[in-house]
């Protein structure tokens, strides 16, 4: 892999794992699939014997439903709070099923129907009229032609009319191109994985005609301390490795950080004994990963190398104060009422930052 690339797609990053699974896979594959559903499941959830790292940590049932949906005539919609690994799972599912996670439409308020169906190369269109050469297929049309998975990120951010352009694609599995007097039919293996964030414009605003063409799979916020610790540790270590850095992540540090996230998110201490103020900002697992990774960078470049509670705290402040500065009060109060009482080095390091916090 070229070292200069910041982030290679999943099929490149996990090439070795995908090859191992292909060699192992004796199960029937749906037409157009690179792996059987069972092998796709192993790719997503990990397998110690085949040395496949888990990509998603969480509920096996939901992942099985997601994979089975992709082999059906319905499309898959991954829904959930921000940072619950919707895009991450979508990318890895497409890489495993069709060996390509790059056929992606990013939904925004400005997404147009062209980006879902096809557009034109205007210079060629002027020179030779509508032709195969002048037609620019959307990632979805390409996926239909090749029998692969297309990804539609943040589908609910698009306006309803644009979302509805998908209805005919999902029910007819075809796109009409009147300029070329032709209809293109999807090859087997084609399907769509869409993601939608419940904090954005609601999924409820999708038309019911479109909703009926999707199976919804919700990816929940992790509420189990050990599971969330595993995600934060593993993802931070992977990011450090990508940056050719190394940091020792003590269990105590990871546990303390994840506890802070869970308690602020839930509005009470983990033992349920004490209420705490919840900041308005989303305290997602993804945010915890970036706080810990940022802490490691501070420690590496400006500290003695070992990452501690104070490094992490400096990043946490930015993560919490993103939407409203008053959220910092929730953090200060948490330090005074919860962190202060707790034993252990990292809790002390967190508590010691309160004076500096008040001066912000
Ligand atoms: N349960 C989990 N298992 C593994 N990784 C997780 C889990 N939850 C979150 N992550 C990590 O969080 C990071 C962010 O996930 P991702 O960007 O896919 O979130 P998202 O749900 O698409 O968020 P958004 O709604 O903001 O787009 C990824 O690096 C992913 O590895
Ligand atoms: Mg996403």
mmCIF file of C-alpha atoms and ligand atoms in Angstrom:
data_model
loop_
_atom_site.group_PDB
_atom_site.id
_atom_site.type_symbol
_atom_site.label_atom_id
_atom_site.label_comp_id
_atom_site.label_asym_id
_atom_site.label_seq_id
_atom_site.Cartn_x
_atom_site.Cartn_y
_atom_site.Cartn_z
ATOM 1 C CA UNK A 1 0.000 0.000 0.000
ATOM 2 C CA UNK A 2 1.266 3.477 -0.766
ATOM 3 C CA UNK A 3 2.367 5.093 2.456
ATOM 4 C CA UNK A 4 1.206 8.547 1.325
ATOM 5 C CA UNK A 5 -2.461 7.619 1.221
ATOM 6 C CA UNK A 6 -4.206 8.778 4.382
ATOM 7 C CA UNK A 7 -6.996 6.263 4.319
ATOM 8 C CA UNK A 8 -7.271 3.356 1.908
ATOM 9 C CA UNK A 9 -10.718 1.780 1.340
ATOM 10 C CA UNK A 10 -11.659 -1.278 3.394
ATOM 11 C CA UNK A 11 -11.063 -3.736 0.543
ATOM 12 C CA UNK A 12 -7.450 -2.549 0.305
ATOM 13 C CA UNK A 13 -6.815 -2.291 4.036
ATOM 14 C CA UNK A 14 -8.264 -5.726 4.701
ATOM 15 C CA UNK A 15 -7.082 -7.440 1.518
ATOM 16 C CA UNK A 16 -5.297 -10.246 3.376
ATOM 17 C CA UNK A 17 -8.286 -11.016 5.561
ATOM 18 C CA UNK A 18 -10.619 -11.094 2.562
ATOM 19 C CA UNK A 19 -8.296 -13.479 0.739
ATOM 20 C CA UNK A 20 -8.109 -15.787 3.757
ATOM 21 C CA UNK A 21 -11.881 -15.848 3.995
ATOM 22 C CA UNK A 22 -12.222 -16.617 0.301
ATOM 23 C CA UNK A 23 -9.869 -19.568 0.633
ATOM 24 C CA UNK A 24 -11.784 -20.837 3.673
ATOM 25 C CA UNK A 25 -15.283 -20.241 2.326
ATOM 26 C CA UNK A 26 -17.060 -23.469 1.372
ATOM 27 C CA UNK A 27 -20.574 -22.127 1.706
ATOM 28 C CA UNK A 28 -22.900 -21.157 -1.138
ATOM 29 C CA UNK A 29 -22.598 -17.584 -2.296
ATOM 30 C CA UNK A 30 -25.545 -15.573 -3.556
ATOM 31 C CA UNK A 31 -25.027 -14.739 -7.234
ATOM 32 C CA UNK A 32 -22.657 -11.831 -7.631
ATOM 33 C CA UNK A 33 -21.247 -12.110 -4.106
ATOM 34 C CA UNK A 34 -17.530 -12.530 -3.437
ATOM 35 C CA UNK A 35 -18.156 -14.364 -0.159
ATOM 36 C CA UNK A 36 -20.936 -16.382 1.448
ATOM 37 C CA UNK A 37 -23.096 -14.633 4.062
ATOM 38 C CA UNK A 38 -21.325 -16.705 6.736
ATOM 39 C CA UNK A 39 -17.918 -15.474 5.613
ATOM 40 C CA UNK A 40 -19.180 -11.885 5.463
ATOM 41 C CA UNK A 41 -20.336 -12.274 9.062
ATOM 42 C CA UNK A 42 -16.881 -13.476 10.088
ATOM 43 C CA UNK A 43 -15.325 -10.502 8.326
ATOM 44 C CA UNK A 44 -17.519 -8.037 10.204
ATOM 45 C CA UNK A 45 -17.547 -9.673 13.635
ATOM 46 C CA UNK A 46 -14.082 -11.239 13.563
ATOM 47 C CA UNK A 47 -12.817 -14.797 13.880
ATOM 48 C CA UNK A 48 -9.908 -15.812 16.074
ATOM 49 C CA UNK A 49 -9.106 -19.038 14.214
ATOM 50 C CA UNK A 50 -8.827 -17.374 10.840
ATOM 51 C CA UNK A 51 -7.145 -14.353 12.394
ATOM 52 C CA UNK A 52 -9.863 -11.931 11.266
ATOM 53 C CA UNK A 53 -10.079 -8.799 13.403
ATOM 54 C CA UNK A 54 -13.561 -7.738 14.506
ATOM 55 C CA UNK A 55 -14.666 -4.634 12.641
ATOM 56 C CA UNK A 56 -17.910 -4.197 14.536
ATOM 57 C CA UNK A 57 -18.270 -4.933 18.221
ATOM 58 C CA UNK A 58 -21.863 -5.526 19.170
ATOM 59 C CA UNK A 59 -24.916 -7.567 18.461
ATOM 60 C CA UNK A 60 -24.469 -10.590 16.158
ATOM 61 C CA UNK A 61 -28.194 -10.819 15.376
ATOM 62 C CA UNK A 62 -28.370 -7.373 13.867
ATOM 63 C CA UNK A 63 -25.372 -8.029 11.656
ATOM 64 C CA UNK A 64 -26.916 -11.278 10.437
ATOM 65 C CA UNK A 65 -30.153 -9.480 9.566
ATOM 66 C CA UNK A 66 -28.154 -6.816 7.734
ATOM 67 C CA UNK A 67 -26.285 -9.431 5.684
ATOM 68 C CA UNK A 68 -29.412 -11.457 4.922
ATOM 69 C CA UNK A 69 -31.141 -8.275 3.777
ATOM 70 C CA UNK A 70 -28.406 -7.661 1.221
ATOM 71 C CA UNK A 71 -29.146 -11.036 -0.342
ATOM 72 C CA UNK A 72 -32.863 -10.205 -0.538
ATOM 73 C CA UNK A 73 -34.761 -7.882 -2.845
ATOM 74 C CA UNK A 74 -34.882 -5.200 -0.173
ATOM 75 C CA UNK A 75 -32.231 -2.595 0.449
ATOM 76 C CA UNK A 76 -30.574 -2.067 3.834
ATOM 77 C CA UNK A 77 -30.901 1.070 5.950
ATOM 78 C CA UNK A 78 -28.532 1.378 8.897
ATOM 79 C CA UNK A 79 -29.948 3.861 11.378
ATOM 80 C CA UNK A 80 -28.695 5.159 14.690
ATOM 81 C CA UNK A 81 -27.203 7.974 16.710
ATOM 82 C CA UNK A 82 -24.053 9.645 15.383
ATOM 83 C CA UNK A 83 -20.859 7.628 15.781
ATOM 84 C CA UNK A 84 -22.435 4.192 16.120
ATOM 85 C CA UNK A 85 -20.401 2.780 13.203
ATOM 86 C CA UNK A 86 -23.101 3.001 10.500
ATOM 87 C CA UNK A 87 -20.731 4.213 7.791
ATOM 88 C CA UNK A 88 -18.004 1.907 9.053
ATOM 89 C CA UNK A 89 -20.258 -1.166 8.861
ATOM 90 C CA UNK A 90 -21.608 -0.079 5.476
ATOM 91 C CA UNK A 91 -18.077 0.240 4.089
ATOM 92 C CA UNK A 92 -16.978 -3.156 5.400
ATOM 93 C CA UNK A 93 -20.155 -4.920 4.279
ATOM 94 C CA UNK A 94 -19.728 -3.614 0.730
ATOM 95 C CA UNK A 95 -16.052 -4.560 0.707
ATOM 96 C CA UNK A 96 -16.875 -8.107 1.808
ATOM 97 C CA UNK A 97 -19.924 -8.650 -0.400
ATOM 98 C CA UNK A 98 -18.729 -7.056 -3.622
ATOM 99 C CA UNK A 99 -15.051 -6.338 -3.088
ATOM 100 C CA UNK A 100 -15.679 -2.624 -3.551
ATOM 101 C CA UNK A 101 -16.789 -0.012 -1.018
ATOM 102 C CA UNK A 102 -16.160 2.978 -3.266
ATOM 103 C CA UNK A 103 -19.455 3.165 -5.136
ATOM 104 C CA UNK A 104 -20.786 5.777 -2.754
ATOM 105 C CA UNK A 105 -23.228 8.667 -2.949
ATOM 106 C CA UNK A 106 -22.868 11.190 -0.143
ATOM 107 C CA UNK A 107 -26.292 12.570 0.676
ATOM 108 C CA UNK A 108 -26.493 16.313 1.307
ATOM 109 C CA UNK A 109 -29.160 18.973 0.961
ATOM 110 C CA UNK A 110 -27.622 19.646 -2.475
ATOM 111 C CA UNK A 111 -27.726 16.077 -3.824
ATOM 112 C CA UNK A 112 -29.529 15.921 -7.168
ATOM 113 C CA UNK A 113 -31.260 13.148 -9.083
ATOM 114 C CA UNK A 114 -28.292 13.095 -11.516
ATOM 115 C CA UNK A 115 -26.064 11.903 -8.740
ATOM 116 C CA UNK A 116 -28.378 8.966 -8.184
ATOM 117 C CA UNK A 117 -28.975 8.053 -11.829
ATOM 118 C CA UNK A 118 -26.633 9.511 -14.453
ATOM 119 C CA UNK A 119 -25.348 12.770 -15.856
ATOM 120 C CA UNK A 120 -23.442 13.869 -18.947
ATOM 121 C CA UNK A 121 -19.965 14.935 -19.897
ATOM 122 C CA UNK A 122 -21.108 18.180 -21.527
ATOM 123 C CA UNK A 123 -18.143 18.602 -23.882
ATOM 124 C CA UNK A 124 -18.785 15.140 -25.351
ATOM 125 C CA UNK A 125 -22.535 15.634 -25.271
ATOM 126 C CA UNK A 126 -22.157 18.787 -27.379
ATOM 127 C CA UNK A 127 -19.676 17.155 -29.746
ATOM 128 C CA UNK A 128 -21.398 13.826 -30.358
ATOM 129 C CA UNK A 129 -24.795 13.991 -28.700
ATOM 130 C CA UNK A 130 -26.018 11.479 -26.136
ATOM 131 C CA UNK A 131 -23.909 8.332 -26.356
ATOM 132 C CA UNK A 132 -22.351 5.745 -24.095
ATOM 133 C CA UNK A 133 -19.198 7.822 -24.127
ATOM 134 C CA UNK A 134 -20.894 11.023 -23.035
ATOM 135 C CA UNK A 135 -23.005 9.376 -20.347
ATOM 136 C CA UNK A 136 -21.546 9.632 -16.848
ATOM 137 C CA UNK A 137 -23.028 6.873 -14.708
ATOM 138 C CA UNK A 138 -23.678 7.537 -11.022
ATOM 139 C CA UNK A 139 -22.066 5.174 -8.515
ATOM 140 C CA UNK A 140 -25.497 3.543 -8.233
ATOM 141 C CA UNK A 141 -25.771 2.930 -11.984
ATOM 142 C CA UNK A 142 -22.240 1.525 -11.984
ATOM 143 C CA UNK A 143 -23.165 -0.813 -9.130
ATOM 144 C CA UNK A 144 -26.254 -1.934 -11.092
ATOM 145 C CA UNK A 145 -24.160 -2.640 -14.182
ATOM 146 C CA UNK A 146 -21.545 -4.578 -12.245
ATOM 147 C CA UNK A 147 -23.834 -6.344 -9.780
ATOM 148 C CA UNK A 148 -22.252 -4.730 -6.728
ATOM 149 C CA UNK A 149 -23.310 -2.918 -3.574
ATOM 150 C CA UNK A 150 -23.787 0.858 -3.783
ATOM 151 C CA UNK A 151 -23.642 2.936 -0.612
ATOM 152 C CA UNK A 152 -25.868 5.918 0.061
ATOM 153 C CA UNK A 153 -24.560 7.885 3.024
ATOM 154 C CA UNK A 154 -26.862 10.090 5.092
ATOM 155 C CA UNK A 155 -29.867 9.486 2.880
ATOM 156 C CA UNK A 156 -32.244 11.548 5.037
ATOM 157 C CA UNK A 157 -30.243 14.694 4.391
ATOM 158 C CA UNK A 158 -31.433 14.701 0.759
ATOM 159 C CA UNK A 159 -34.690 16.349 -0.183
ATOM 160 C CA UNK A 160 -37.657 14.006 -0.513
ATOM 161 C CA UNK A 161 -37.930 14.198 -4.334
ATOM 162 C CA UNK A 162 -34.327 13.126 -4.701
ATOM 163 C CA UNK A 163 -34.752 10.274 -2.227
ATOM 164 C CA UNK A 164 -37.762 9.163 -4.200
ATOM 165 C CA UNK A 165 -35.659 8.727 -7.328
ATOM 166 C CA UNK A 166 -34.507 5.573 -5.587
ATOM 167 C CA UNK A 167 -37.983 4.068 -5.494
ATOM 168 C CA UNK A 168 -38.000 3.006 -9.117
ATOM 169 C CA UNK A 169 -34.428 1.759 -8.886
ATOM 170 C CA UNK A 170 -35.277 -0.374 -5.857
ATOM 171 C CA UNK A 171 -38.550 -1.746 -7.130
ATOM 172 C CA UNK A 172 -37.844 -2.164 -10.850
ATOM 173 C CA UNK A 173 -34.079 -2.747 -10.391
ATOM 174 C CA UNK A 174 -33.715 -0.716 -13.550
ATOM 175 C CA UNK A 175 -32.927 2.815 -14.730
ATOM 176 C CA UNK A 176 -34.506 4.257 -17.849
ATOM 177 C CA UNK A 177 -32.208 6.355 -20.037
ATOM 178 C CA UNK A 178 -34.648 7.972 -22.473
ATOM 179 C CA UNK A 179 -31.885 9.920 -24.255
ATOM 180 C CA UNK A 180 -30.391 6.601 -25.388
ATOM 181 C CA UNK A 181 -33.808 4.966 -25.749
ATOM 182 C CA UNK A 182 -32.725 2.300 -23.357
ATOM 183 C CA UNK A 183 -33.446 0.751 -19.999
ATOM 184 C CA UNK A 184 -30.553 -0.588 -17.980
ATOM 185 C CA UNK A 185 -31.284 -3.537 -15.729
ATOM 186 C CA UNK A 186 -29.354 -4.310 -12.570
ATOM 187 C CA UNK A 187 -27.232 -7.437 -12.486
ATOM 188 C CA UNK A 188 -27.611 -9.892 -9.611
ATOM 189 C CA UNK A 189 -25.491 -8.866 -6.654
ATOM 190 C CA UNK A 190 -26.684 -5.265 -6.836
ATOM 191 C CA UNK A 191 -28.148 -3.750 -3.705
ATOM 192 C CA UNK A 192 -27.975 -0.542 -1.700
ATOM 193 C CA UNK A 193 -26.800 0.134 1.836
ATOM 194 C CA UNK A 194 -28.035 3.497 3.066
ATOM 195 C CA UNK A 195 -27.207 5.144 6.385
ATOM 196 C CA UNK A 196 -29.268 7.642 8.337
ATOM 197 C CA UNK A 197 -28.474 9.510 11.483
ATOM 198 C CA UNK A 198 -31.311 9.862 13.952
ATOM 199 C CA UNK A 199 -30.106 13.295 15.067
ATOM 200 C CA UNK A 200 -30.428 14.690 11.553
ATOM 201 C CA UNK A 201 -33.712 15.221 9.826
ATOM 202 C CA UNK A 202 -35.707 12.204 10.889
ATOM 203 C CA UNK A 203 -36.017 8.948 9.080
ATOM 204 C CA UNK A 204 -39.746 9.509 9.488
ATOM 205 C CA UNK A 205 -39.583 12.105 6.818
ATOM 206 C CA UNK A 206 -38.722 9.474 4.244
ATOM 207 C CA UNK A 207 -41.739 8.725 2.105
ATOM 208 C CA UNK A 208 -43.509 5.565 3.133
ATOM 209 C CA UNK A 209 -43.092 4.223 -0.407
ATOM 210 C CA UNK A 210 -39.337 4.443 -0.007
ATOM 211 C CA UNK A 211 -39.334 3.134 3.556
ATOM 212 C CA UNK A 212 -41.124 -0.001 2.400
ATOM 213 C CA UNK A 213 -38.201 -0.805 0.133
ATOM 214 C CA UNK A 214 -35.720 -0.894 2.978
ATOM 215 C CA UNK A 215 -35.096 -3.166 5.923
ATOM 216 C CA UNK A 216 -34.112 -1.037 8.888
ATOM 217 C CA UNK A 217 -31.293 -2.213 11.129
ATOM 218 C CA UNK A 218 -30.553 -0.021 14.098
ATOM 219 C CA UNK A 219 -26.992 0.168 15.372
ATOM 220 C CA UNK A 220 -27.334 1.076 19.048
ATOM 221 C CA UNK A 221 -25.079 3.174 21.239
ATOM 222 C CA UNK A 222 -22.918 0.748 23.209
ATOM 223 C CA UNK A 223 -24.001 0.758 26.830
ATOM 224 C CA UNK A 224 -21.786 -2.072 27.999
ATOM 225 C CA UNK A 225 -18.592 -0.718 29.536
ATOM 226 C CA UNK A 226 -16.369 -3.610 28.443
ATOM 227 C CA UNK A 227 -17.661 -3.551 24.855
ATOM 228 C CA UNK A 228 -17.186 0.163 24.498
ATOM 229 C CA UNK A 229 -13.711 -0.082 26.043
ATOM 230 C CA UNK A 230 -12.834 -2.751 23.490
ATOM 231 C CA UNK A 231 -13.924 -0.488 20.600
ATOM 232 C CA UNK A 232 -12.077 2.543 21.940
ATOM 233 C CA UNK A 233 -8.886 0.615 22.593
ATOM 234 C CA UNK A 234 -8.885 -1.253 19.292
ATOM 235 C CA UNK A 235 -9.721 1.719 17.073
ATOM 236 C CA UNK A 236 -7.214 3.978 18.830
ATOM 237 C CA UNK A 237 -4.510 1.383 18.415
ATOM 238 C CA UNK A 238 -5.350 0.992 14.739
ATOM 239 C CA UNK A 239 -5.177 4.741 14.236
ATOM 240 C CA UNK A 240 -1.841 4.911 16.053
ATOM 241 C CA UNK A 241 -0.503 2.111 13.852
ATOM 242 C CA UNK A 242 -1.707 3.979 10.734
ATOM 243 C CA UNK A 243 0.327 6.962 11.898
ATOM 244 C CA UNK A 244 3.298 4.764 12.732
ATOM 245 C CA UNK A 245 3.020 5.760 16.370
ATOM 246 C CA UNK A 246 2.961 3.726 19.500
ATOM 247 C CA UNK A 247 1.453 4.509 22.891
ATOM 248 C CA UNK A 248 0.743 2.322 25.889
ATOM 249 C CA UNK A 249 -2.962 2.543 26.612
ATOM 250 C CA UNK A 250 -3.436 1.433 30.196
ATOM 251 C CA UNK A 251 -6.681 -0.288 31.091
ATOM 252 C CA UNK A 252 -7.169 2.310 33.780
ATOM 253 C CA UNK A 253 -7.023 5.181 31.304
ATOM 254 C CA UNK A 254 -9.368 3.564 28.786
ATOM 255 C CA UNK A 255 -11.800 2.522 31.486
ATOM 256 C CA UNK A 256 -11.856 5.981 33.060
ATOM 257 C CA UNK A 257 -12.409 7.716 29.729
ATOM 258 C CA UNK A 258 -15.213 5.372 28.688
ATOM 259 C CA UNK A 259 -16.812 5.686 32.131
ATOM 260 C CA UNK A 260 -16.837 9.486 31.758
ATOM 261 C CA UNK A 261 -18.490 9.143 28.350
ATOM 262 C CA UNK A 262 -21.100 6.664 29.526
ATOM 263 C CA UNK A 263 -21.989 8.599 32.674
ATOM 264 C CA UNK A 264 -22.308 11.943 30.891
ATOM 265 C CA UNK A 265 -24.330 10.284 28.126
ATOM 266 C CA UNK A 266 -26.681 8.479 30.492
ATOM 267 C CA UNK A 267 -27.044 11.362 32.953
ATOM 268 C CA UNK A 268 -26.155 9.206 35.917
ATOM 269 C CA UNK A 269 -23.256 7.300 37.406
ATOM 270 C CA UNK A 270 -22.837 3.708 36.261
ATOM 271 C CA UNK A 271 -23.971 2.372 39.644
ATOM 272 C CA UNK A 272 -27.138 4.441 39.263
ATOM 273 C CA UNK A 273 -26.528 6.205 42.596
ATOM 274 C CA UNK A 274 -26.055 9.751 41.408
ATOM 275 C CA UNK A 275 -27.544 11.967 38.707
ATOM 276 C CA UNK A 276 -25.182 14.033 36.541
ATOM 277 C CA UNK A 277 -25.869 16.801 34.033
ATOM 278 C CA UNK A 278 -25.852 15.650 30.404
ATOM 279 C CA UNK A 279 -24.160 17.901 27.850
ATOM 280 C CA UNK A 280 -26.253 18.705 24.764
ATOM 281 C CA UNK A 281 -23.526 17.437 22.463
ATOM 282 C CA UNK A 282 -23.415 13.770 21.359
ATOM 283 C CA UNK A 283 -21.036 11.723 23.493
ATOM 284 C CA UNK A 284 -20.485 9.001 20.905
ATOM 285 C CA UNK A 285 -18.038 6.116 20.897
ATOM 286 C CA UNK A 286 -16.421 7.644 17.826
ATOM 287 C CA UNK A 287 -15.847 10.824 19.850
ATOM 288 C CA UNK A 288 -14.210 8.821 22.663
ATOM 289 C CA UNK A 289 -11.854 7.271 20.100
ATOM 290 C CA UNK A 290 -10.836 10.640 18.750
ATOM 291 C CA UNK A 291 -10.331 12.058 22.258
ATOM 292 C CA UNK A 292 -8.013 9.184 23.181
ATOM 293 C CA UNK A 293 -6.154 9.333 19.889
ATOM 294 C CA UNK A 294 -5.731 13.115 20.254
ATOM 295 C CA UNK A 295 -4.455 12.575 23.795
ATOM 296 C CA UNK A 296 -1.864 10.142 22.434
ATOM 297 C CA UNK A 297 -0.704 12.726 19.903
ATOM 298 C CA UNK A 298 -0.308 15.354 22.618
ATOM 299 C CA UNK A 299 1.662 12.921 24.752
ATOM 300 C CA UNK A 300 3.871 11.863 21.838
ATOM 301 C CA UNK A 301 4.681 15.292 20.505
ATOM 302 C CA UNK A 302 4.584 17.513 23.570
ATOM 303 C CA UNK A 303 4.848 15.176 26.560
ATOM 304 C CA UNK A 304 7.083 12.452 27.843
ATOM 305 C CA UNK A 305 5.391 9.853 25.641
ATOM 306 C CA UNK A 306 3.039 8.260 28.181
ATOM 307 C CA UNK A 307 -0.535 9.417 27.725
ATOM 308 C CA UNK A 308 -2.324 10.421 30.928
ATOM 309 C CA UNK A 309 -5.629 11.836 32.135
ATOM 310 C CA UNK A 310 -4.603 15.423 31.560
ATOM 311 C CA UNK A 311 -3.796 14.888 27.893
ATOM 312 C CA UNK A 312 -7.147 13.239 27.428
ATOM 313 C CA UNK A 313 -8.930 16.011 29.307
ATOM 314 C CA UNK A 314 -7.537 18.676 27.008
ATOM 315 C CA UNK A 315 -9.164 16.912 24.060
ATOM 316 C CA UNK A 316 -12.342 16.127 25.937
ATOM 317 C CA UNK A 317 -12.991 19.823 26.467
ATOM 318 C CA UNK A 318 -13.085 20.427 22.713
ATOM 319 C CA UNK A 319 -15.313 17.411 22.177
ATOM 320 C CA UNK A 320 -17.812 18.584 24.771
ATOM 321 C CA UNK A 321 -17.884 22.292 24.027
ATOM 322 C CA UNK A 322 -18.566 21.797 20.315
ATOM 323 C CA UNK A 323 -22.151 22.905 20.315
ATOM 324 C CA UNK A 324 -22.583 24.994 23.430
ATOM 325 C CA UNK A 325 -19.977 26.456 25.674
ATOM 326 C CA UNK A 326 -22.311 25.988 28.609
ATOM 327 C CA UNK A 327 -21.761 22.247 28.206
ATOM 328 C CA UNK A 328 -18.417 22.835 29.895
ATOM 329 C CA UNK A 329 -20.331 23.526 33.070
ATOM 330 C CA UNK A 330 -21.699 20.020 32.941
ATOM 331 C CA UNK A 331 -18.134 18.742 32.735
ATOM 332 C CA UNK A 332 -16.892 20.943 35.601
ATOM 333 C CA UNK A 333 -19.794 19.839 37.738
ATOM 334 C CA UNK A 334 -19.056 16.221 36.902
ATOM 335 C CA UNK A 335 -15.448 16.641 38.022
ATOM 336 C CA UNK A 336 -16.514 18.237 41.310
ATOM 337 C CA UNK A 337 -19.298 15.841 42.167
ATOM 338 C CA UNK A 338 -18.163 12.533 40.690
ATOM 339 C CA UNK A 339 -14.488 12.445 39.668
ATOM 340 C CA UNK A 340 -13.305 13.985 42.943
ATOM 341 C CA UNK A 341 -14.655 11.081 44.972
ATOM 342 C CA UNK A 342 -13.086 8.384 42.879
ATOM 343 C CA UNK A 343 -9.772 6.753 43.667
ATOM 344 C CA UNK A 344 -7.004 6.035 41.181
ATOM 345 C CA UNK A 345 -4.365 7.984 39.327
ATOM 346 C CA UNK A 346 -6.375 8.837 36.210
ATOM 347 C CA UNK A 347 -9.401 10.133 38.120
ATOM 348 C CA UNK A 348 -7.015 12.401 40.067
ATOM 349 C CA UNK A 349 -5.432 13.656 36.862
ATOM 350 C CA UNK A 350 -8.864 14.469 35.484
ATOM 351 C CA UNK A 351 -9.907 16.224 38.664
ATOM 352 C CA UNK A 352 -6.768 18.325 38.693
ATOM 353 C CA UNK A 353 -7.722 19.961 35.413
ATOM 354 C CA UNK A 354 -10.789 21.637 36.967
ATOM 355 C CA UNK A 355 -9.027 24.933 37.761
ATOM 356 C CA UNK A 356 -7.775 25.264 34.248
ATOM 357 C CA UNK A 357 -11.254 24.363 32.989
ATOM 358 C CA UNK A 358 -12.870 27.139 34.992
ATOM 359 C CA UNK A 359 -10.585 29.704 33.394
ATOM 360 C CA UNK A 360 -11.831 28.811 29.884
HETATM 361 N N1 LIG B 1 -19.772 -0.909 17.985
HETATM 362 C C1 LIG B 1 -18.676 -0.513 17.347
HETATM 363 N N2 LIG B 1 -17.779 -1.422 16.892
HETATM 364 C C2 LIG B 1 -16.671 -1.037 16.238
HETATM 365 N N3 LIG B 1 -16.364 0.242 15.965
HETATM 366 C C3 LIG B 1 -17.206 1.185 16.393
HETATM 367 C C4 LIG B 1 -18.406 0.870 17.092
HETATM 368 N N4 LIG B 1 -19.050 2.021 17.382
HETATM 369 C C5 LIG B 1 -18.297 3.017 16.869
HETATM 370 N N5 LIG B 1 -17.184 2.533 16.273
HETATM 371 C C6 LIG B 1 -16.131 3.321 15.634
HETATM 372 O O1 LIG B 1 -16.569 4.649 15.529
HETATM 373 C C7 LIG B 1 -16.032 5.248 14.370
HETATM 374 C C8 LIG B 1 -17.080 6.127 13.709
HETATM 375 O O2 LIG B 1 -18.065 5.390 13.124
HETATM 376 P P1 LIG B 1 -18.895 5.915 11.869
HETATM 377 O O3 LIG B 1 -18.256 7.071 11.228
HETATM 378 O O4 LIG B 1 -19.179 4.720 11.052
HETATM 379 O O5 LIG B 1 -20.204 6.412 12.605
HETATM 380 P P2 LIG B 1 -21.604 6.784 11.975
HETATM 381 O O6 LIG B 1 -22.595 5.961 12.721
HETATM 382 O O7 LIG B 1 -21.571 6.681 10.502
HETATM 383 O O8 LIG B 1 -21.743 8.291 12.446
HETATM 384 P P3 LIG B 1 -22.464 9.524 11.714
HETATM 385 O O9 LIG B 1 -23.932 9.351 11.987
HETATM 386 O O10 LIG B 1 -21.890 10.683 12.457
HETATM 387 O O11 LIG B 1 -22.121 9.471 10.277
HETATM 388 C C9 LIG B 1 -15.493 4.146 13.510
HETATM 389 O O12 LIG B 1 -14.103 4.280 13.491
HETATM 390 C C10 LIG B 1 -15.886 2.882 14.201
HETATM 391 O O13 LIG B 1 -14.867 1.962 14.159
HETATM 392 MG MG1 LIG B 2 -21.714 8.060 8.960
#
